[in-house]
PDB file of C-alpha atoms in Angstrom:
ATOM      1  CA  UNK H  30      70.407  81.389  61.450  1.00  0.00           C
ATOM      2  CA  UNK H  31      69.251  83.494  58.477  1.00  0.00           C
ATOM      3  CA  UNK H  32      65.656  82.392  57.883  1.00  0.00           C
ATOM      4  CA  UNK H  33      63.992  82.672  61.265  1.00  0.00           C
ATOM      5  CA  UNK H  34      60.615  81.163  62.022  1.00  0.00           C
ATOM      6  CA  UNK H  35      57.416  83.041  62.789  1.00  0.00           C
ATOM      7  CA  UNK H  36      56.283  82.942  66.431  1.00  0.00           C
ATOM      8  CA  UNK H  37      54.565  79.659  67.287  1.00  0.00           C
ATOM      9  CA  UNK H  38      50.921  79.746  68.384  1.00  0.00           C
ATOM     10  CA  UNK H  39      48.668  77.324  70.263  1.00  0.00           C
ATOM     11  CA  UNK H  40      45.951  75.595  68.231  1.00  0.00           C
ATOM     12  CA  UNK H  41      43.273  73.031  69.019  1.00  0.00           C
ATOM     13  CA  UNK H  42      41.790  70.208  66.953  1.00  0.00           C
ATOM     14  CA  UNK H  43      39.266  67.830  68.487  1.00  0.00           C
ATOM     15  CA  UNK H  44      41.118  65.936  71.286  1.00  0.00           C
ATOM     16  CA  UNK H  45      44.517  67.643  70.945  1.00  0.00           C
ATOM     17  CA  UNK H  46      46.190  71.001  71.307  1.00  0.00           C
ATOM     18  CA  UNK H  47      49.160  71.585  69.048  1.00  0.00           C
ATOM     19  CA  UNK H  48      51.864  73.983  67.929  1.00  0.00           C
ATOM     20  CA  UNK H  49      54.457  74.020  65.162  1.00  0.00           C
ATOM     21  CA  UNK H  50      57.710  75.823  64.409  1.00  0.00           C
ATOM     22  CA  UNK H  51      59.676  75.579  61.175  1.00  0.00           C
ATOM     23  CA  UNK H  52      62.618  77.157  59.415  1.00  0.00           C
ATOM     24  CA  UNK H  53      63.865  76.860  55.849  1.00  0.00           C
ATOM     25  CA  UNK H  54      67.464  76.052  55.079  1.00  0.00           C
ATOM     26  CA  UNK H  55      69.325  79.363  55.461  1.00  0.00           C
ATOM     27  CA  UNK H  56      69.447  81.037  52.073  1.00  0.00           C
ATOM     28  CA  UNK H  57      66.261  79.319  50.855  1.00  0.00           C
ATOM     29  CA  UNK H  58      62.950  81.114  50.449  1.00  0.00           C
ATOM     30  CA  UNK H  59      60.646  78.155  51.154  1.00  0.00           C
ATOM     31  CA  UNK H  60      60.807  74.953  53.171  1.00  0.00           C
ATOM     32  CA  UNK H  61      60.225  71.420  51.944  1.00  0.00           C
ATOM     33  CA  UNK H  62      59.030  70.350  55.404  1.00  0.00           C
ATOM     34  CA  UNK H  63      55.251  70.276  55.892  1.00  0.00           C
ATOM     35  CA  UNK H  64      52.844  69.027  58.551  1.00  0.00           C
ATOM     36  CA  UNK H  65      49.220  67.940  58.813  1.00  0.00           C
ATOM     37  CA  UNK H  66      46.769  68.147  61.697  1.00  0.00           C
ATOM     38  CA  UNK H  67      43.384  67.006  60.435  1.00  0.00           C
ATOM     39  CA  UNK H  68      40.339  65.984  62.472  1.00  0.00           C
ATOM     40  CA  UNK H  69      38.358  62.928  61.406  1.00  0.00           C
ATOM     41  CA  UNK H  70      35.186  61.375  62.842  1.00  0.00           C
ATOM     42  CA  UNK H  71      36.978  59.432  65.580  1.00  0.00           C
ATOM     43  CA  UNK H  72      39.997  61.586  66.315  1.00  0.00           C
ATOM     44  CA  UNK H  73      42.893  63.452  64.742  1.00  0.00           C
ATOM     45  CA  UNK H  74      45.558  62.629  62.173  1.00  0.00           C
ATOM     46  CA  UNK H  75      48.954  64.185  62.919  1.00  0.00           C
ATOM     47  CA  UNK H  76      51.900  63.913  60.582  1.00  0.00           C
ATOM     48  CA  UNK H  77      55.074  65.510  59.284  1.00  0.00           C
ATOM     49  CA  UNK H  78      56.349  65.279  55.703  1.00  0.00           C
ATOM     50  CA  UNK H  79      59.895  66.065  54.531  1.00  0.00           C
ATOM     51  CA  UNK H  80      60.226  66.439  50.757  1.00  0.00           C
ATOM     52  CA  UNK H  81      63.599  65.125  49.602  1.00  0.00           C
ATOM     53  CA  UNK H  82      66.228  67.829  49.336  1.00  0.00           C
ATOM     54  CA  UNK H  83      65.091  71.428  49.623  1.00  0.00           C
ATOM     55  CA  UNK H  84      63.625  74.217  47.533  1.00  0.00           C
ATOM     56  CA  UNK H  85      60.587  74.207  45.264  1.00  0.00           C
ATOM     57  CA  UNK H  86      60.722  70.535  44.222  1.00  0.00           C
ATOM     58  CA  UNK H  87      60.893  69.386  47.843  1.00  0.00           C
ATOM     59  CA  UNK H  88      57.992  71.689  48.698  1.00  0.00           C
ATOM     60  CA  UNK H  89      55.927  70.327  45.808  1.00  0.00           C
ATOM     61  CA  UNK H  90      56.429  66.737  46.973  1.00  0.00           C
ATOM     62  CA  UNK H  91      55.585  67.526  50.591  1.00  0.00           C
ATOM     63  CA  UNK H  92      52.543  69.582  49.610  1.00  0.00           C
ATOM     64  CA  UNK H  93      51.202  66.745  47.438  1.00  0.00           C
ATOM     65  CA  UNK H  94      51.401  64.383  50.404  1.00  0.00           C
ATOM     66  CA  UNK H  95      49.678  66.845  52.745  1.00  0.00           C
ATOM     67  CA  UNK H  96      46.827  67.269  50.265  1.00  0.00           C
ATOM     68  CA  UNK H  97      46.257  63.503  50.224  1.00  0.00           C
ATOM     69  CA  UNK H  98      46.450  63.226  54.018  1.00  0.00           C
ATOM     70  CA  UNK H  99      43.981  66.038  54.653  1.00  0.00           C
ATOM     71  CA  UNK H 100      41.481  64.595  52.188  1.00  0.00           C
ATOM     72  CA  UNK H 101      41.581  61.036  53.585  1.00  0.00           C
ATOM     73  CA  UNK H 102      42.473  61.613  57.255  1.00  0.00           C
ATOM     74  CA  UNK H 103      40.033  59.006  58.601  1.00  0.00           C
ATOM     75  CA  UNK H 104      41.715  56.094  56.815  1.00  0.00           C
ATOM     76  CA  UNK H 105      44.328  53.856  58.433  1.00  0.00           C
ATOM     77  CA  UNK H 106      47.903  55.059  58.467  1.00  0.00           C
ATOM     78  CA  UNK H 107      48.826  52.141  56.179  1.00  0.00           C
ATOM     79  CA  UNK H 108      46.194  53.127  53.601  1.00  0.00           C
ATOM     80  CA  UNK H 109      47.313  56.754  53.869  1.00  0.00           C
ATOM     81  CA  UNK H 110      50.949  55.851  53.281  1.00  0.00           C
ATOM     82  CA  UNK H 111      49.971  53.819  50.217  1.00  0.00           C
ATOM     83  CA  UNK H 112      47.919  56.743  48.858  1.00  0.00           C
ATOM     84  CA  UNK H 113      50.842  59.110  49.385  1.00  0.00           C
ATOM     85  CA  UNK H 114      53.177  56.667  47.641  1.00  0.00           C
ATOM     86  CA  UNK H 115      51.001  56.683  44.520  1.00  0.00           C
ATOM     87  CA  UNK H 116      50.514  60.446  44.566  1.00  0.00           C
ATOM     88  CA  UNK H 117      54.229  61.197  44.990  1.00  0.00           C
ATOM     89  CA  UNK H 118      55.533  58.991  42.172  1.00  0.00           C
ATOM     90  CA  UNK H 119      55.703  61.947  39.723  1.00  0.00           C
ATOM     91  CA  UNK H 120      57.675  63.959  42.329  1.00  0.00           C
ATOM     92  CA  UNK H 121      61.128  63.574  43.877  1.00  0.00           C
ATOM     93  CA  UNK H 122      59.479  61.777  46.835  1.00  0.00           C
ATOM     94  CA  UNK H 123      59.374  62.351  50.574  1.00  0.00           C
ATOM     95  CA  UNK H 124      59.820  60.764  53.966  1.00  0.00           C
ATOM     96  CA  UNK H 125      57.002  61.037  56.484  1.00  0.00           C
ATOM     97  CA  UNK H 126      55.691  59.909  59.831  1.00  0.00           C
ATOM     98  CA  UNK H 127      51.986  59.574  60.589  1.00  0.00           C
ATOM     99  CA  UNK H 128      50.153  59.169  63.906  1.00  0.00           C
ATOM    100  CA  UNK H 129      46.396  58.618  63.904  1.00  0.00           C
ATOM    101  CA  UNK H 130      44.951  59.433  67.335  1.00  0.00           C
ATOM    102  CA  UNK H 131      41.715  57.668  68.287  1.00  0.00           C
ATOM    103  CA  UNK H 132      39.919  59.932  70.769  1.00  0.00           C
ATOM    104  CA  UNK H 133      37.483  57.266  71.945  1.00  0.00           C
ATOM    105  CA  UNK H 134      39.987  54.470  72.471  1.00  0.00           C
ATOM    106  CA  UNK H 135      42.858  56.689  73.722  1.00  0.00           C
ATOM    107  CA  UNK H 136      45.255  55.004  71.316  1.00  0.00           C
ATOM    108  CA  UNK H 137      47.615  56.107  68.551  1.00  0.00           C
ATOM    109  CA  UNK H 138      48.450  54.163  65.380  1.00  0.00           C
ATOM    110  CA  UNK H 139      51.978  55.112  64.288  1.00  0.00           C
ATOM    111  CA  UNK H 140      53.893  54.578  61.056  1.00  0.00           C
ATOM    112  CA  UNK H 141      57.098  56.215  59.795  1.00  0.00           C
ATOM    113  CA  UNK H 142      58.965  55.837  56.491  1.00  0.00           C
ATOM    114  CA  UNK H 143      62.368  57.526  56.403  1.00  0.00           C
ATOM    115  CA  UNK H 144      63.836  59.758  59.080  1.00  0.00           C
ATOM    116  CA  UNK H 145      61.079  62.004  60.469  1.00  0.00           C
ATOM    117  CA  UNK H 146      61.484  61.268  64.178  1.00  0.00           C
ATOM    118  CA  UNK H 147      58.558  61.243  66.614  1.00  0.00           C
ATOM    119  CA  UNK H 148      58.734  60.843  70.388  1.00  0.00           C
ATOM    120  CA  UNK H 149      55.788  60.084  72.683  1.00  0.00           C
ATOM    121  CA  UNK H 150      56.067  61.071  76.356  1.00  0.00           C
ATOM    122  CA  UNK H 151      53.313  59.931  78.725  1.00  0.00           C
ATOM    123  CA  UNK H 152      51.910  62.179  81.426  1.00  0.00           C
ATOM    124  CA  UNK H 153      51.800  59.401  84.026  1.00  0.00           C
ATOM    125  CA  UNK H 154      55.325  59.094  85.484  1.00  0.00           C
ATOM    126  CA  UNK H 155      54.536  55.463  86.432  1.00  0.00           C
ATOM    127  CA  UNK H 156      53.690  54.471  82.838  1.00  0.00           C
ATOM    128  CA  UNK H 157      55.926  51.807  81.306  1.00  0.00           C
ATOM    129  CA  UNK H 158      57.360  52.731  78.971  1.00  0.00           C
ATOM    130  CA  UNK H 159      57.124  56.406  79.879  1.00  0.00           C
ATOM    131  CA  UNK H 160      58.768  57.403  76.599  1.00  0.00           C
ATOM    132  CA  UNK H 161      58.799  55.689  73.230  1.00  0.00           C
ATOM    133  CA  UNK H 162      59.643  56.565  69.647  1.00  0.00           C
ATOM    134  CA  UNK H 163      57.903  55.785  66.401  1.00  0.00           C
ATOM    135  CA  UNK H 164      59.664  52.868  64.715  1.00  0.00           C
ATOM    136  CA  UNK H 165      61.033  54.196  61.418  1.00  0.00           C
ATOM    137  CA  UNK H 166      61.285  51.965  58.353  1.00  0.00           C
ATOM    138  CA  UNK H 167      63.679  52.601  55.491  1.00  0.00           C
ATOM    139  CA  UNK H 168      62.375  53.842  52.165  1.00  0.00           C
ATOM    140  CA  UNK H 169      61.171  56.870  50.233  1.00  0.00           C
ATOM    141  CA  UNK H 170      57.469  57.489  49.730  1.00  0.00           C
ATOM    142  CA  UNK H 171      56.879  57.836  46.002  1.00  0.00           C
ATOM    143  CA  UNK H 172      59.955  55.776  45.118  1.00  0.00           C
ATOM    144  CA  UNK H 173      60.522  52.696  47.283  1.00  0.00           C
ATOM    145  CA  UNK H 174      58.026  51.616  49.923  1.00  0.00           C
ATOM    146  CA  UNK H 175      58.874  48.819  52.405  1.00  0.00           C
ATOM    147  CA  UNK H 176      56.392  46.369  53.883  1.00  0.00           C
ATOM    148  CA  UNK H 177      54.070  48.456  56.049  1.00  0.00           C
ATOM    149  CA  UNK H 178      53.165  47.710  59.645  1.00  0.00           C
ATOM    150  CA  UNK H 179      51.584  50.186  62.060  1.00  0.00           C
ATOM    151  CA  UNK H 180      52.235  50.158  65.805  1.00  0.00           C
ATOM    152  CA  UNK H 181      49.257  50.765  68.101  1.00  0.00           C
ATOM    153  CA  UNK H 182      50.111  52.315  71.473  1.00  0.00           C
ATOM    154  CA  UNK H 183      48.218  53.945  74.370  1.00  0.00           C
ATOM    155  CA  UNK H 184      47.890  57.727  74.029  1.00  0.00           C
ATOM    156  CA  UNK H 185      45.686  59.452  76.584  1.00  0.00           C
ATOM    157  CA  UNK H 186      45.007  62.618  78.500  1.00  0.00           C
ATOM    158  CA  UNK H 187      48.090  64.768  79.023  1.00  0.00           C
ATOM    159  CA  UNK H 188      50.373  62.635  76.859  1.00  0.00           C
ATOM    160  CA  UNK H 189      52.756  64.519  74.572  1.00  0.00           C
ATOM    161  CA  UNK H 190      53.797  63.708  70.994  1.00  0.00           C
ATOM    162  CA  UNK H 191      56.638  65.609  69.297  1.00  0.00           C
ATOM    163  CA  UNK H 192      57.769  65.225  65.666  1.00  0.00           C
ATOM    164  CA  UNK H 193      60.969  66.614  64.128  1.00  0.00           C
ATOM    165  CA  UNK H 194      62.498  66.435  60.656  1.00  0.00           C
ATOM    166  CA  UNK H 195      66.163  65.675  60.061  1.00  0.00           C
ATOM    167  CA  UNK H 196      67.013  69.376  60.012  1.00  0.00           C
ATOM    168  CA  UNK H 197      66.680  69.081  63.804  1.00  0.00           C
ATOM    169  CA  UNK H 198      69.215  67.202  65.935  1.00  0.00           C
ATOM    170  CA  UNK H 199      68.142  63.658  66.796  1.00  0.00           C
ATOM    171  CA  UNK H 200      68.388  64.221  70.554  1.00  0.00           C
ATOM    172  CA  UNK H 201      65.566  66.800  70.515  1.00  0.00           C
ATOM    173  CA  UNK H 202      63.399  64.502  72.646  1.00  0.00           C
ATOM    174  CA  UNK H 203      65.887  64.052  75.506  1.00  0.00           C
ATOM    175  CA  UNK H 204      64.721  67.061  77.509  1.00  0.00           C
ATOM    176  CA  UNK H 205      60.971  67.193  76.895  1.00  0.00           C
ATOM    177  CA  UNK H 206      58.920  68.662  79.742  1.00  0.00           C
ATOM    178  CA  UNK H 207      55.442  67.173  79.825  1.00  0.00           C
ATOM    179  CA  UNK H 208      53.716  70.388  80.969  1.00  0.00           C
ATOM    180  CA  UNK H 209      55.736  72.929  78.970  1.00  0.00           C
ATOM    181  CA  UNK H 210      53.468  75.208  76.884  1.00  0.00           C
ATOM    182  CA  UNK H 211      53.586  73.879  73.334  1.00  0.00           C
ATOM    183  CA  UNK H 212      54.533  77.123  71.558  1.00  0.00           C
ATOM    184  CA  UNK H 213      57.417  77.540  73.990  1.00  0.00           C
ATOM    185  CA  UNK H 214      58.426  73.901  73.539  1.00  0.00           C
ATOM    186  CA  UNK H 215      58.615  73.951  69.717  1.00  0.00           C
ATOM    187  CA  UNK H 216      60.411  77.313  69.672  1.00  0.00           C
ATOM    188  CA  UNK H 217      62.923  76.091  72.258  1.00  0.00           C
ATOM    189  CA  UNK H 218      63.693  72.934  70.294  1.00  0.00           C
ATOM    190  CA  UNK H 219      64.178  74.902  67.080  1.00  0.00           C
ATOM    191  CA  UNK H 220      66.391  77.455  68.834  1.00  0.00           C
ATOM    192  CA  UNK H 221      68.552  74.794  70.480  1.00  0.00           C
ATOM    193  CA  UNK H 222      68.531  71.908  67.968  1.00  0.00           C
ATOM    194  CA  UNK H 223      68.141  73.360  64.446  1.00  0.00           C
ATOM    195  CA  UNK H 224      71.153  72.188  62.434  1.00  0.00           C
ATOM    196  CA  UNK H 225      71.107  74.966  59.837  1.00  0.00           C
ATOM    197  CA  UNK H 226      72.105  72.481  57.097  1.00  0.00           C
ATOM    198  CA  UNK H 227      68.574  71.579  55.935  1.00  0.00           C
ATOM    199  CA  UNK H 228      64.973  72.653  56.402  1.00  0.00           C
ATOM    200  CA  UNK H 229      63.681  71.976  59.914  1.00  0.00           C
ATOM    201  CA  UNK H 230      60.236  71.529  61.461  1.00  0.00           C
ATOM    202  CA  UNK H 231      58.965  70.606  64.931  1.00  0.00           C
ATOM    203  CA  UNK H 232      55.323  69.687  65.598  1.00  0.00           C
ATOM    204  CA  UNK H 233      54.067  69.051  69.140  1.00  0.00           C
ATOM    205  CA  UNK H 234      50.643  67.666  70.116  1.00  0.00           C
ATOM    206  CA  UNK H 235      49.156  67.112  73.581  1.00  0.00           C
ATOM    207  CA  UNK H 236      46.134  64.885  74.226  1.00  0.00           C
ATOM    208  CA  UNK H 237      43.444  66.901  76.015  1.00  0.00           C
ATOM    209  CA  UNK H 238      41.369  63.937  77.188  1.00  0.00           C
ATOM    210  CA  UNK H 239      37.619  63.575  76.873  1.00  0.00           C
ATOM    211  CA  UNK H 240      35.806  66.768  76.005  1.00  0.00           C
TER     212      UNK H 240
END
């Protein structure tokens, strides 16, 4: 692996702690994979954006989406996806997955267009389902948007949410440990699952419960 990531660190935003690790396609200077963690009045918006392809044009598309998401984080994930679609039309487009975490209701509204995977693992071993994935819909934001429908699921104290772009093997969520420190978790996934054929990014968030 030529372009190695910087060490992951632990961050906190409102009701979540989070960490991220990313790596550009070997031989490339920049990555077209971006993420957003943005607090809003009732919680936190978490998302990962993968600009189509790689290099500067992919980065420009992903960065345009992140700018929109950070500015309007308190809106619904459907409204945010529509805003991104309009903003990305002059670009090559992107795929992205958004999760809006409501700190008061202990819920998460989830919406994914394209192939940015996201896996939710609940802290309670008796929860059913214990693990679930964001339902991904086909399309490209900025080019072709399908009918949009968000899924609302429980997301409470101790629960873990992990995103990964398609530069990371799809089975990244098979061996998640609910209590693993997040910087260690994202670095481990990148070390073990990075394909090396595209940019890769892993974002992990853990719900901290009521403050």
